[in-house]
Every structure is written in C-alpha cells, then in structure tokens.
C-alpha cells in the first residue's frame, strides 16, 4: 500500500466519496462484531473530489450504532496523535483527514500506511514454530512500543491498573461462577503493581499483531486506534501483544494434537498457548517472558512485575472484549492460572 498522501475530501458523505465518477476502491476489512465496521482503500479521481494531490485514503464505515461510537473514539485519538510530538514515529500512525456522513453515522477518513499486517506472516506455515521468526516479531513490536511510550510519557502515577480492571470485570461478570477466582488473582496483581509508580503514556489499547504493519524489516504502521487513550498505563500494550501472540499458537492445529515447534504444547480447549507462554518451559515461553521483563524494565519498573501485569492484561480482555464468549473464555483462563509464576521462573524474575 502507498505511503501517506495529504488531502481533504470535498465529499460530505460516504456515498460522495465511494461513488464519485472515476473513484476506485477495494474492501480490505470487515467484521461481524457488535461494533462491526467496513474498511475501504479508496482512490478518488484527481482534481474532482480531493484538495491537493490525488492518492489513496482509508475510510472506515460503521455498520452499527455501537460501531459509530468506536469510530468517534478513534477520531478523538487520531486528533490527539496529531498533537503529540512523535518524531519519526509520526509516519507510522494514520493521519486523520476527514469525517464523512454514513446514513447519519460518522465514517472516518485517514491516510494509508505502507506495509503488510504482521498477522499475514504469523499465520504462514511454520512461522510461529521458528525461534528466529518469533524473536523478530517480538523485537519489532517491542522496539516500536518503547519508542512510542518514551515519546508520549507524562508524569508518574501509582499503578492502579489491576484494581481498575477488577472493577470492570466485576461489573461485567456479576454472578459468573468464575468471578471470585478471577478477582482473587486480580487482587494479587494489584498488591504487586500498586507498590510502583510509572509514567502514564498514550496507549493504543489493542496492540496485537493484527494491527501492526511491517515493511522492509520495521514497523511501518500501527492502525485501529479506537481503543486508544491519551493517558493510560503503558503496561497494557506491552502485555496485550504477548498474550495475543500466544493465544493463536495452536490456531492451525487439530484438537488434541501437538503444536509444531513447541514441545509440550497441545491444542486443548481455549488459551493453551497463553498458559504455555506464561508458565511452561521452552524457547517461546523464554522469549515471551523476556519481552515482558525487558519492556517493564524499560519503563523503570522491576522486571518481576511481569506476571502480575499478565494477569491484569487477561482481566482487561475479559472486561472489555466485544464478543461475550471470547471475553468469558479469558475470564475462565484468568481464574485457572496460579497466583504467581512457577518457582523457577519466579527466581529468574
């Protein structure tokens, strides 16, 4: 895809942009979530419907009222990113261009970023079975995130993230039989994290490999900012990448079968890859825990906080995921994990 191109559509509605004479477009993403959206890459005709040089734009169109709320949140975050001093990272985030009308709901138009989603290579045959390939993914994601957090760091605050997550989990899952066990683990995480202070930063909020674009061996784009906040806990993005990377390790393996490249990991129900990455022995768990410790250390925090942060990250997904079944699976996984990592890992932390 093309690098960013500066223009503002003269069109006032999605229809004006998509169906202008000579416009060309392609649907690149759609979903069936409660906040479902459709994303198009559109190239309007030069000189007719754009100000400035002709070029492609990304347009995200809401399918539901809930999706419109998500798009409004993304617009606010994109405007905040415009105001931030990101330095070289500025070219890796979409630039807000315009808001269009879509049957009474807002659609957002942004610049297009060059790159291939990391999810494309993640799902290639044997990619996650190769240590070097996985280490590269973690290094690229970790490097971009450290630079972003450094560029947007504010004043330090005592870390109340786990307590905030516990309250959100309690509100969503009141009466669920797994709630009490999950709350016990979040309380343990809170006791560990609350002792520390960290600079609050901008947070992407859904920092997983599907939202990272890669080009020429670097992160060339980070997209989908609808869950972002101006000032949040930097541990959120660090943990989200690690958890989601582990979650899909067994995606291409049949139930009960061993997962290639990861001795001891079999596909059994939900979340086996996360349990493996956080608790078991192997080259991938070593990489996962190293990435968490390294990222936490870069924030000026004790590296031993990695496990408590992981528990809070699981709780955050349980509290906030759009799909109820997906969220409840994370609640159950959180409730089943030990309060602390295995003894040998604790010593290494």
C-alpha positions as a printed NumPy array, in Angstrom:
array([[  0.   ,   0.   ,   0.   ],
       [  1.073,   3.569,  -0.628],
       [  2.718,   5.941,   1.845],
       [  0.62 ,   8.768,   3.259],
       [ -0.872,  11.333,   0.895],
       [ -2.208,  14.664,   2.142],
       [ -5.693,  15.682,   1.042],
       [ -9.133,  16.51 ,   2.362],
       [-12.169,  15.079,   0.555],
       [-14.634,  17.654,  -0.667],
       [-17.297,  14.961,  -0.373],
       [-19.698,  15.286,   2.524],
       [-20.867,  11.681,   2.637],
       [-19.504,   8.201,   2.168],
       [-21.615,   7.884,  -0.961],
       [-19.997,  11.003,  -2.467],
       [-16.521,   9.55 ,  -1.994],
       [-17.123,   5.912,  -2.886],
       [-19.344,   6.54 ,  -5.902],
       [-17.745,   9.626,  -7.377],
       [-17.17 ,   9.199, -11.132],
       [-13.748,   7.672, -11.604],
       [-13.247,   6.642,  -7.957],
       [-11.634,   3.295,  -7.364],
       [-11.766,   1.332,  -4.126],
       [-11.272,  -2.029,  -2.513],
       [-12.734,  -3.519,   0.672],
       [ -9.834,  -4.641,   2.861],
       [-11.536,  -5.491,   6.144],
       [-14.969,  -6.241,   7.537],
       [-16.298,  -7.834,  10.708],
       [-19.421,  -9.215,  12.342],
       [-18.678,  -7.883,  15.813],
       [-21.279,  -5.858,  17.746],
       [-19.284,  -2.793,  16.662],
       [-18.717,  -4.064,  13.132],
       [-17.036,  -1.775,  10.603],
       [-16.017,  -1.97 ,   6.96 ],
       [-12.7  ,  -0.513,   5.829],
       [-12.056,   0.54 ,   2.251],
       [ -8.989,   1.872,   0.483],
       [-10.271,   4.471,  -1.977],
       [ -8.501,   6.478,  -4.688],
       [-10.719,   9.409,  -5.74 ],
       [-10.304,  10.958,  -9.194],
       [ -7.608,  13.623,  -9.339],
       [ -8.862,  17.186,  -9.094],
       [-12.537,  16.319,  -8.725],
       [-13.186,  15.215,  -5.173],
       [ -9.947,  15.975,  -3.333],
       [ -7.911,  19.046,  -2.462],
       [ -4.256,  18.544,  -3.22 ],
       [ -2.592,  15.601,  -4.979],
       [ -4.75 ,  12.589,  -5.772],
       [ -3.981,   9.456,  -3.83 ],
       [ -5.447,   6.675,  -1.735],
       [ -7.293,   7.147,   1.524],
       [ -8.582,   4.685,   4.1  ],
       [-12.238,   5.028,   5.042],
       [-13.751,   3.175,   7.977],
       [-17.534,   2.898,   7.832],
       [-19.709,   1.852,  10.801],
       [-22.264,  -0.93 ,  10.357],
       [-23.99 ,  -0.437,  13.727],
       [-24.617,   2.349,  16.217],
       [-22.051,   0.725,  18.532],
       [-19.53 ,   0.914,  15.701],
       [-20.229,   4.628,  15.337],
       [-19.225,   5.082,  18.972],
       [-15.967,   3.239,  18.299],
       [-15.255,   5.443,  15.287],
       [-15.868,   8.586,  17.319],
       [-13.378,   7.315,  19.903],
       [-10.851,   6.626,  17.145],
       [-11.296,  10.122,  15.704],
       [-10.567,  11.649,  19.121],
       [ -7.449,   9.51 ,  19.455],
       [ -6.219,  10.322,  15.941],
       [ -6.593,  14.024,  16.714],
       [ -4.595,  13.523,  19.916],
       [ -1.867,  11.79 ,  17.919],
       [ -1.726,  14.793,  15.58 ],
       [ -0.951,  16.98 ,  18.592],
       [  1.713,  14.653,  20.041],
       [  5.416,  15.064,  19.334],
       [  6.081,  11.603,  17.907],
       [  9.171,  12.405,  15.877],
       [  9.954,   9.698,  13.333],
       [  7.032,   7.626,  14.588],
       [  4.592,  10.141,  13.13 ],
       [  4.812,   8.411,   9.762],
       [  3.758,   5.092,  11.352],
       [  0.323,   6.228,  12.568],
       [ -2.661,   7.101,  10.337],
       [ -3.257,  10.825,   9.878],
       [ -6.821,  11.993,  10.362],
       [ -8.219,  13.658,   7.239],
       [-11.976,  13.978,   7.434],
       [-15.241,  12.752,   8.913],
       [-17.983,  11.782,   6.462],
       [-21.659,  11.042,   6.913],
       [-22.757,   7.42 ,   6.523],
       [-26.547,   7.357,   6.793],
       [-26.391,   9.538,   9.867],
       [-23.359,   7.831,  11.388],
       [-19.742,   9.064,  11.265],
       [-17.187,   7.477,   8.931],
       [-13.533,   8.402,   9.353],
       [-11.076,   9.05 ,   6.506],
       [ -7.336,   8.707,   7.141],
       [ -4.121,   8.42 ,   5.224],
       [ -2.96 ,   4.986,   4.099],
       [  0.15 ,   3.386,   5.57 ],
       [  2.563,   1.14 ,   3.731],
       [  3.073,  -2.409,   4.94 ],
       [  1.794,  -5.927,   5.406],
       [ -0.086,  -6.872,   8.591],
       [  2.104,  -8.959,  10.878],
       [ -0.834, -11.379,  11.054],
       [ -0.148, -12.397,   7.446],
       [  3.316, -13.731,   8.255],
       [  2.183, -15.012,  11.678],
       [ -0.232, -17.433,  10.01 ],
       [  2.193, -18.632,   7.345],
       [  3.196, -22.269,   7.554],
       [  5.605, -22.888,  10.456],
       [  6.231, -19.17 ,  11.137],
       [  5.487, -19.437,  14.854],
       [  7.44 , -22.695,  15.045],
       [ 10.702, -20.895,  14.226],
       [ 12.526, -19.162,  17.03 ],
       [ 14.206, -16.551,  14.844],
       [ 10.939, -15.506,  13.188],
       [  9.117, -15.183,  16.505],
       [ 12.03 , -13.318,  18.103],
       [ 11.941, -10.848,  15.217],
       [  8.213, -10.225,  15.703],
       [  8.681,  -9.533,  19.409],
       [ 11.702,  -7.315,  18.766],
       [  9.891,  -5.211,  16.15 ],
       [  6.77 ,  -4.778,  18.299],
       [  8.788,  -4.091,  21.441],
       [ 11.063,  -1.526,  19.813],
       [  8.177,   0.494,  18.337],
       [  6.303,   0.397,  21.62 ],
       [  9.281,   1.546,  23.695],
       [  9.833,   4.494,  21.353],
       [  6.142,   5.413,  21.408],
       [  5.978,   5.256,  25.196],
       [  9.124,   7.327,  25.546],
       [  7.731,   9.986,  23.168],
       [  4.399,  10.274,  24.996],
       [  5.44 ,   9.784,  28.639],
       [  3.909,  12.115,  31.201],
       [  4.058,  12.359,  34.971],
       [  4.454,   9.184,  37.079],
       [  1.408,   7.796,  38.88 ],
       [  0.878,   4.932,  41.268],
       [ -0.231,   1.901,  39.237],
       [ -3.906,   1.244,  39.901],
       [ -4.447,  -0.629,  36.639],
       [ -5.224,  -4.041,  38.174],
       [ -7.762,  -2.521,  40.572],
       [ -9.455,  -0.707,  37.689],
       [ -9.574,  -3.956,  35.709],
       [-11.023,  -5.821,  38.703],
       [-13.853,  -3.28 ,  38.968],
       [-14.637,  -3.601,  35.242],
       [-14.588,  -7.409,  35.436],
       [-16.913,  -7.335,  38.438],
       [-19.358,  -5.062,  36.623],
       [-19.467,  -7.234,  33.511],
       [-19.444, -10.693,  35.092],
       [-21.515, -10.284,  38.273],
       [-22.924, -13.71 ,  39.158],
       [-20.49 , -15.653,  36.993],
       [-19.12 , -18.708,  38.868],
       [-15.565, -17.826,  37.756],
       [-15.72 , -14.27 ,  39.042],
       [-14.479, -14.869,  42.587],
       [-11.392, -16.803,  41.495],
       [-10.616, -14.185,  38.862],
       [-10.952, -11.398,  41.425],
       [ -8.541, -13.144,  43.788],
       [ -5.901, -13.181,  41.054],
       [ -6.504,  -9.565,  40.13 ],
       [ -6.188,  -8.63 ,  43.801],
       [ -2.81 , -10.405,  43.89 ],
       [ -1.749,  -8.454,  40.794],
       [ -2.925,  -5.205,  42.372],
       [ -0.905,  -5.813,  45.531],
       [  2.175,  -6.245,  43.36 ],
       [  1.614,  -3.391,  40.91 ],
       [  0.222,  -0.779,  43.31 ],
       [  3.565,  -0.526,  45.089],
       [  5.084,   1.036,  41.963],
       [  4.785,   4.308,  40.072],
       [  5.146,   4.69 ,  36.307],
       [  4.828,   7.491,  33.777],
       [  1.466,   7.35 ,  32.055],
       [  1.63 ,   7.38 ,  28.269],
       [ -0.567,   7.284,  25.225],
       [ -1.941,   3.768,  24.875],
       [ -3.088,   2.043,  21.692],
       [ -5.374,  -0.281,  23.633],
       [ -5.43 ,  -3.147,  21.109],
       [ -1.742,  -3.618,  20.405],
       [ -1.756,  -7.05 ,  18.804],
       [ -0.037,  -8.368,  15.701],
       [ -3.129,  -7.871,  13.53 ],
       [ -2.838,  -4.097,  13.981],
       [  0.875,  -3.85 ,  13.183],
       [  2.107,  -3.311,   9.619],
       [  5.609,  -4.417,   8.638],
       [  7.678,  -3.195,   5.701],
       [ 11.37 ,  -3.711,   4.982],
       [ 12.066,  -5.163,   8.416],
       [ 10.426,  -2.447,  10.507],
       [  7.051,  -1.498,  11.926],
       [  5.729,   0.804,   9.219],
       [  2.248,   1.294,  10.623],
       [  0.084,   0.853,  13.712],
       [ -3.632,   1.03 ,  12.887],
       [ -7.072,   0.814,  14.542],
       [ -6.82 ,   3.322,  17.401],
       [-10.443,   3.117,  18.567],
       [ -9.404,   1.659,  21.948],
       [ -6.658,   4.217,  22.482],
       [ -6.358,   6.714,  25.322],
       [ -4.313,   9.893,  25.726],
       [ -3.032,   8.95 ,  29.172],
       [ -3.033,   5.348,  30.287],
       [ -0.982,   2.534,  31.723],
       [  1.858,   1.59 ,  29.338],
       [  1.814,  -1.983,  30.648],
       [ -1.457,  -2.514,  28.77 ],
       [  0.048,  -2.522,  25.266],
       [  3.112,  -4.493,  26.313],
       [  1.027,  -7.287,  27.816],
       [ -1.632,  -7.29 ,  25.069],
       [  0.925,  -8.09 ,  22.373],
       [  2.404, -11.002,  24.325],
       [ -0.956, -12.51 ,  25.268],
       [ -2.466, -12.319,  21.798],
       [  0.698, -13.68 ,  20.201],
       [  0.481, -16.738,  22.445],
       [ -3.277, -17.157,  22.081],
       [ -3.189, -18.165,  18.432],
       [ -0.193, -20.511,  18.503],
       [ -2.479, -23.533,  18.164],
       [ -4.848, -21.997,  15.616],
       [ -3.761, -24.345,  12.798],
       [ -3.551, -27.479,  14.953],
       [ -6.33 , -30.025,  15.398],
       [ -7.803, -30.536,  18.856],
       [ -5.61 , -32.855,  20.926],
       [ -2.649, -32.691,  18.534],
       [  0.813, -31.379,  19.387],
       [  1.615, -27.877,  18.148],
       [  4.603, -27.939,  15.804],
       [  7.765, -26.369,  17.148],
       [  6.57 , -26.226,  20.762],
       [  7.279, -29.346,  22.755],
       [  4.686, -29.877,  25.433],
       [  2.03 , -27.679,  23.842],
       [ -1.122, -29.388,  22.579],
       [ -4.364, -27.881,  21.426],
       [ -6.81 , -28.492,  24.251],
       [ -9.625, -26.033,  24.596],
       [ -9.095, -22.303,  24.908],
       [ -5.936, -20.49 ,  25.948],
       [ -3.386, -23.281,  25.927],
       [ -0.882, -21.051,  24.174],
       [ -1.198, -18.389,  26.863],
       [ -0.684, -20.897,  29.69 ],
       [  2.297, -22.264,  27.778],
       [  3.819, -18.829,  27.172],
       [  3.446, -17.678,  30.761],
       [  4.174, -20.844,  32.731],
       [  5.93 , -23.565,  30.783],
       [  9.499, -24.272,  29.651],
       [ 10.634, -23.769,  26.064],
       [ 12.184, -21.274,  23.711],
       [  8.92 , -19.421,  23.065],
       [  7.994, -19.033,  26.75 ],
       [ 11.528, -17.761,  27.298],
       [ 11.007, -15.155,  24.566],
       [  7.604, -14.146,  25.913],
       [  8.825, -13.666,  29.459],
       [ 11.995, -11.919,  28.278],
       [  9.948,  -9.477,  26.202],
       [  7.711,  -8.693,  29.184],
       [ 10.643,  -8.241,  31.55 ],
       [ 12.521,  -6.103,  29.022],
       [  9.529,  -3.884,  28.341],
       [  8.788,  -3.463,  32.038],
       [ 12.426,  -2.659,  32.766],
       [ 12.395,  -0.002,  30.017],
       [  9.576,   1.706,  31.932],
       [ 11.792,   1.922,  35.01 ],
       [  9.882,  -0.802,  36.847],
       [ 11.08 ,  -4.04 ,  38.475],
       [ 11.11 ,  -6.78 ,  35.845],
       [  9.493,  -9.153,  38.344],
       [  6.15 ,  -7.4  ,  37.789],
       [  5.707,  -9.263,  34.505],
       [  3.35 , -11.945,  35.819],
       [  1.078,  -9.612,  37.753],
       [  0.865,  -7.448,  34.646],
       [ -0.078, -10.502,  32.577],
       [ -2.923, -11.336,  34.975],
       [ -4.214,  -7.762,  34.721],
       [ -3.983,  -7.965,  30.937],
       [ -6.115, -11.105,  30.871],
       [ -8.657,  -9.408,  33.096],
       [ -8.754,  -6.412,  30.789],
       [ -9.712,  -8.635,  27.841],
       [-12.337, -10.389,  29.967],
       [-13.796,  -6.993,  30.871],
       [-13.597,  -5.295,  27.505],
       [-13.756,  -7.766,  24.608],
       [-16.717,  -7.188,  22.302],
       [-17.601, -10.848,  21.929],
       [-19.124, -12.307,  25.1  ],
       [-17.844, -15.837,  24.511],
       [-14.314, -14.62 ,  23.81 ],
       [-14.38 , -12.433,  26.915],
       [-15.726, -15.236,  29.113],
       [-13.018, -17.591,  27.896],
       [-10.445, -15.087,  29.154],
       [-12.271, -14.83 ,  32.473],
       [-12.101, -18.622,  32.857],
       [ -8.423, -18.687,  31.901],
       [ -7.616, -15.967,  34.433],
       [ -9.5  , -17.884,  37.138],
       [ -7.478, -21.039,  36.439],
       [ -3.977, -19.569,  36.427],
       [ -1.797, -19.673,  39.554],
       [ -1.428, -16.523,  41.619],
       [  2.242, -16.381,  40.775],
       [  4.555, -17.956,  38.162],
       [  6.303, -21.269,  38.686],
       [  9.036, -21.245,  41.321],
       [ 11.942, -21.441,  38.867],
       [ 10.516, -18.548,  36.829],
       [  9.995, -16.51 ,  39.997],
       [ 13.666, -16.923,  40.871],
       [ 14.718, -15.867,  37.364],
       [ 12.474, -12.792,  37.541]])
